[in-house]
Amino acid sequence: MSELQGTFQTDRLLLRPFNPQDAVEVQQLAGEYEVARTTLSLPHPYPDGAAESWIAFRTDAARHGHGYTFAITALAENQLMGCVSLNLTSEHKRAEIGYWLGSRYWGNGYATEAAGRIVRFGFEELHLNRIVGAAMTKNPASSAVLRKIGMHYEGCFKQHIRKWNVYEDVDYYGLTSADFLTL
């Protein structure tokens, strides 16, 4: 595993690599209809075996420096709550941030806390030049997370993705390393 794939602690969270034992909880949390409906890649229902494959794939991506995915866990209870990741385009020193939380953890600032820490990792340790984030327009809470961590709205891509046979608009946000230094 890459030496950069460590763990990070915030005030309330521990962000750590996923392990195979997380698969049952990943399937349960990510497979919630409310979670899956506003993410591009999460299926519903979440198939048996898919979480194990996803964890292995993300572990391999980190090993090869293509992306870093962290389990968002409650520090006090060591409870898995969701995921935050950076998917890298190394040639351009750019990454896209992504995240999801089980619905019972929504509205508590956990996504903002996790995303903010991973953005810091991207700029300070990976030495990225730019991080982008995207949110379906029907998910204003996700857009709020991106704004709260300092990202700037860059535009709306109309009918940019197809989720469950419906074309969805996507809002894009971005942050450069120079902008990050002024936060």
Short mmCIF file of C-alpha atoms in Angstrom, two decimals:
data_model
loop_
_atom_site.label_atom_id
_atom_site.label_comp_id
_atom_site.label_asym_id
_atom_site.label_seq_id
_atom_site.Cartn_x
_atom_site.Cartn_y
_atom_site.Cartn_z
CA MET A 1 0.00 0.00 0.00
CA SER A 2 1.25 3.51 -0.72
CA GLU A 3 3.02 5.19 2.16
CA LEU A 4 0.60 8.08 1.66
CA GLN A 5 -2.43 5.89 2.43
CA GLY A 6 -2.40 6.49 6.15
CA THR A 7 -5.02 7.55 8.61
CA PHE A 8 -6.15 11.03 9.54
CA GLN A 9 -7.84 12.25 12.67
CA THR A 10 -10.12 15.27 12.96
CA ASP A 11 -12.00 16.52 16.00
CA ARG A 12 -14.67 13.83 15.70
CA LEU A 13 -13.51 11.47 12.97
CA LEU A 14 -10.90 8.91 12.08
CA LEU A 15 -10.34 8.58 8.32
CA ARG A 16 -8.69 5.26 7.54
CA PRO A 17 -8.26 2.87 4.63
CA PHE A 18 -11.10 0.41 4.14
CA ASN A 19 -10.46 -3.22 4.98
CA PRO A 20 -12.32 -6.35 3.87
CA GLN A 21 -14.15 -6.54 7.21
CA ASP A 22 -15.96 -3.26 6.30
CA ALA A 23 -17.80 -4.86 3.38
CA VAL A 24 -21.04 -5.69 5.20
CA GLU A 25 -21.40 -2.14 6.54
CA VAL A 26 -20.44 -0.61 3.18
CA GLN A 27 -23.16 -2.65 1.48
CA GLN A 28 -25.70 -1.58 4.09
CA LEU A 29 -24.80 2.14 4.19
CA ALA A 30 -24.03 2.75 0.52
CA GLY A 31 -26.95 0.62 -0.56
CA GLU A 32 -29.56 2.85 1.04
CA TYR A 33 -31.90 4.26 -1.59
CA GLU A 34 -31.48 7.79 -0.18
CA VAL A 35 -27.69 7.54 -0.52
CA ALA A 36 -27.58 5.84 -3.91
CA ARG A 37 -30.07 8.18 -5.62
CA THR A 38 -27.68 11.16 -5.58
CA THR A 39 -24.40 9.43 -6.43
CA LEU A 40 -23.28 8.41 -9.89
CA SER A 41 -21.77 5.04 -9.12
CA LEU A 42 -23.65 3.59 -6.16
CA PRO A 43 -26.14 0.91 -7.21
CA HIS A 44 -29.45 0.20 -5.55
CA PRO A 45 -29.95 -2.40 -4.39
CA TYR A 46 -26.28 -2.92 -3.61
CA PRO A 47 -25.39 -6.41 -4.88
CA ASP A 48 -23.84 -9.06 -2.67
CA GLY A 49 -20.08 -9.21 -3.23
CA ALA A 50 -19.87 -5.72 -4.72
CA ALA A 51 -18.52 -4.11 -1.53
CA GLU A 52 -15.69 -6.65 -1.32
CA SER A 53 -14.77 -5.97 -4.96
CA TRP A 54 -14.96 -2.20 -4.47
CA ILE A 55 -12.72 -2.31 -1.38
CA ALA A 56 -10.14 -4.42 -3.26
CA PHE A 57 -10.29 -2.06 -6.26
CA ARG A 58 -9.82 1.07 -4.11
CA THR A 59 -6.98 -0.59 -2.18
CA ASP A 60 -5.25 -1.36 -5.49
CA ALA A 61 -5.82 2.23 -6.72
CA ALA A 62 -4.05 3.55 -3.60
CA ARG A 63 -1.22 1.05 -4.03
CA HIS A 64 -0.61 2.43 -7.52
CA GLY A 65 -1.20 6.11 -6.64
CA HIS A 66 -4.38 6.49 -8.71
CA GLY A 67 -6.64 7.45 -5.84
CA TYR A 68 -7.09 7.38 -2.11
CA THR A 69 -10.27 6.24 -0.41
CA PHE A 70 -10.94 6.50 3.30
CA ALA A 71 -13.58 5.09 5.59
CA ILE A 72 -15.20 7.88 7.58
CA THR A 73 -15.49 6.55 11.12
CA ALA A 74 -16.70 8.13 14.34
CA LEU A 75 -13.61 8.60 16.49
CA ALA A 76 -15.33 7.88 19.81
CA GLU A 77 -17.33 4.83 18.71
CA ASN A 78 -15.12 3.56 15.85
CA GLN A 79 -18.36 3.33 13.84
CA LEU A 80 -18.15 3.29 10.02
CA MET A 81 -20.32 6.12 8.67
CA GLY A 82 -19.29 6.56 5.04
CA CYS A 83 -16.51 7.25 2.57
CA VAL A 84 -14.38 10.11 1.27
CA SER A 85 -11.97 9.81 -1.65
CA LEU A 86 -9.66 11.59 -4.03
CA ASN A 87 -9.39 10.16 -7.55
CA LEU A 88 -6.20 11.41 -9.17
CA THR A 89 -5.24 12.51 -12.65
CA SER A 90 -1.51 12.53 -11.97
CA GLU A 91 -0.42 14.09 -15.26
CA HIS A 92 -2.34 17.26 -14.42
CA LYS A 93 -1.77 17.11 -10.62
CA ARG A 94 -5.53 17.15 -10.24
CA ALA A 95 -8.05 15.11 -8.26
CA GLU A 96 -11.80 14.80 -7.89
CA ILE A 97 -13.19 14.52 -4.39
CA GLY A 98 -16.12 12.25 -3.70
CA TYR A 99 -17.95 11.28 -0.54
CA TRP A 100 -21.06 9.65 0.83
CA LEU A 101 -22.50 9.04 4.28
CA GLY A 102 -25.16 6.66 5.51
CA SER A 103 -28.38 8.66 5.84
CA ARG A 104 -28.54 8.37 9.62
CA TYR A 105 -25.32 10.46 9.78
CA TRP A 106 -26.55 13.31 7.59
CA GLY A 107 -26.86 16.84 8.90
CA ASN A 108 -24.10 16.67 11.51
CA GLY A 109 -21.19 18.16 9.55
CA TYR A 110 -19.34 14.86 9.18
CA ALA A 111 -19.02 15.09 5.39
CA THR A 112 -17.67 18.64 5.66
CA GLU A 113 -15.17 17.61 8.34
CA ALA A 114 -13.96 14.59 6.35
CA ALA A 115 -13.85 16.40 2.99
CA GLY A 116 -11.95 19.33 4.47
CA ARG A 117 -9.28 17.02 5.87
CA ILE A 118 -8.90 15.11 2.62
CA VAL A 119 -8.57 18.35 0.62
CA ARG A 120 -5.75 19.30 2.99
CA PHE A 121 -4.14 15.89 2.35
CA GLY A 122 -4.45 16.49 -1.41
CA PHE A 123 -2.73 19.85 -1.38
CA GLU A 124 -0.22 19.40 1.45
CA GLU A 125 0.87 15.78 0.97
CA LEU A 126 0.01 14.89 -2.62
CA HIS A 127 1.03 18.37 -3.84
CA LEU A 128 -1.96 18.64 -6.15
CA ASN A 129 -2.56 21.78 -8.15
CA ARG A 130 -6.34 21.48 -8.30
CA ILE A 131 -9.20 19.56 -6.70
CA VAL A 132 -12.67 19.47 -8.20
CA GLY A 133 -15.96 18.24 -6.84
CA ALA A 134 -19.33 17.55 -8.40
CA ALA A 135 -22.83 17.29 -6.98
CA MET A 136 -26.15 16.55 -8.61
CA THR A 137 -28.26 19.70 -8.47
CA LYS A 138 -30.95 17.69 -6.69
CA ASN A 139 -28.48 17.25 -3.81
CA PRO A 140 -27.97 20.77 -2.38
CA ALA A 141 -26.45 19.35 0.82
CA SER A 142 -23.52 17.98 -1.18
CA SER A 143 -23.00 21.34 -2.88
CA ALA A 144 -23.04 22.96 0.57
CA VAL A 145 -20.22 20.64 1.70
CA LEU A 146 -18.09 21.69 -1.27
CA ARG A 147 -18.69 25.38 -0.60
CA LYS A 148 -17.96 24.99 3.14
CA ILE A 149 -14.54 23.47 2.41
CA GLY A 150 -13.65 26.48 0.28
CA MET A 151 -14.46 25.29 -3.23
CA HIS A 152 -15.77 27.77 -5.77
CA TYR A 153 -18.81 27.16 -7.95
CA GLU A 154 -17.67 26.78 -11.56
CA GLY A 155 -20.90 25.95 -13.35
CA CYS A 156 -23.72 23.57 -14.04
CA PHE A 157 -23.47 20.83 -16.65
CA LYS A 158 -27.03 20.26 -17.87
CA GLN A 159 -28.12 16.63 -18.19
CA HIS A 160 -24.50 15.62 -17.71
CA ILE A 161 -25.07 12.16 -16.24
CA ARG A 162 -27.71 9.49 -16.47
CA LYS A 163 -28.79 7.93 -13.21
CA TRP A 164 -31.48 5.27 -13.30
CA ASN A 165 -32.52 6.36 -16.82
CA VAL A 166 -32.95 10.02 -15.85
CA TYR A 167 -30.54 12.68 -17.11
CA GLU A 168 -29.31 14.76 -14.18
CA ASP A 169 -27.77 18.23 -13.97
CA VAL A 170 -24.44 18.40 -12.13
CA ASP A 171 -22.91 21.41 -10.37
CA TYR A 172 -19.11 21.60 -10.47
CA TYR A 173 -16.83 23.21 -7.90
CA GLY A 174 -13.07 23.67 -7.85
CA LEU A 175 -10.16 24.79 -5.72
CA THR A 176 -6.57 25.45 -6.76
CA SER A 177 -3.54 25.10 -4.54
CA ALA A 178 -3.09 28.88 -4.63
CA ASP A 179 -6.66 29.39 -3.45
CA PHE A 180 -6.20 26.75 -0.76
CA LEU A 181 -3.29 28.70 0.71
CA THR A 182 -5.60 31.69 1.27
CA LEU A 183 -8.26 29.73 3.21
#
